[in-house]
Amino acid sequence: MNLFRSGSGINLKGLLSQSLIVGVLSVVGVLSGVVPGLSGRLPVLVIGDTARAQTISDGEVVNYARAVLAIEPKRQAAYQEIQKKTGSGSVPPIVCSDSTSINKLPGNVRNIALKFCNESKAIVENNGLNIARFNEITALQQNDSALQKRIQDEILRQQKISASS
């Protein structure tokens, strides 16, 4: 039985797209240190620096979206691995820019957190942004609906390109 046939009323492509957008926006929230109160608290990646009002170029939006899309699967994997290591649904907050918070983590969790932080930093830099600019864009988009839309549109555009490849 094919549950996803076109006449079933379920738009699988739209549902998956919406789910991924929610996940990506969660990453943006996690990267900015703003995490909603969820029962399985997400690890928080905060790399530092404050935002200042500035224009975000189209190229920066493209680079930012690519970085966020690349970080999300790493965040999910780190989260799941930490859950397994701790044996509970509770994941401690991870603040990459705060060595004290990293050092307070148990050794097995600390290694996972350090790997995640280092990989995330490399992803951001490999996508043409420095950490300060990435965090600035993250902070700016939280209060700028036009920038949020630009980022969401770019994420969708990149997903369509990936899906058609």
Short mmCIF file of C-alpha atoms in Angstrom, two decimals, residues 29 42 45 66 70 85 95 111 114 130 137 141 153-154 163:
data_model
loop_
_atom_site.label_atom_id
_atom_site.label_comp_id
_atom_site.label_asym_id
_atom_site.label_seq_id
_atom_site.Cartn_x
_atom_site.Cartn_y
_atom_site.Cartn_z
CA GLY A 29 17.99 29.40 17.70
CA LEU A 42 18.98 20.89 22.95
CA LEU A 45 26.19 26.31 20.49
CA ARG A 66 24.64 26.67 3.59
CA ALA A 70 25.49 21.67 7.10
CA LYS A 85 26.28 8.53 26.72
CA VAL A 95 28.24 26.81 25.04
CA ASN A 111 34.63 15.12 23.76
CA LEU A 114 34.27 19.75 21.54
CA ASN A 130 33.77 34.15 10.22
CA ILE A 137 23.51 37.35 11.30
CA GLN A 141 17.52 37.61 12.05
CA ASP A 153 13.83 31.36 1.11
CA GLU A 154 17.51 30.61 0.56
CA ALA A 163 16.73 17.39 -4.15
#
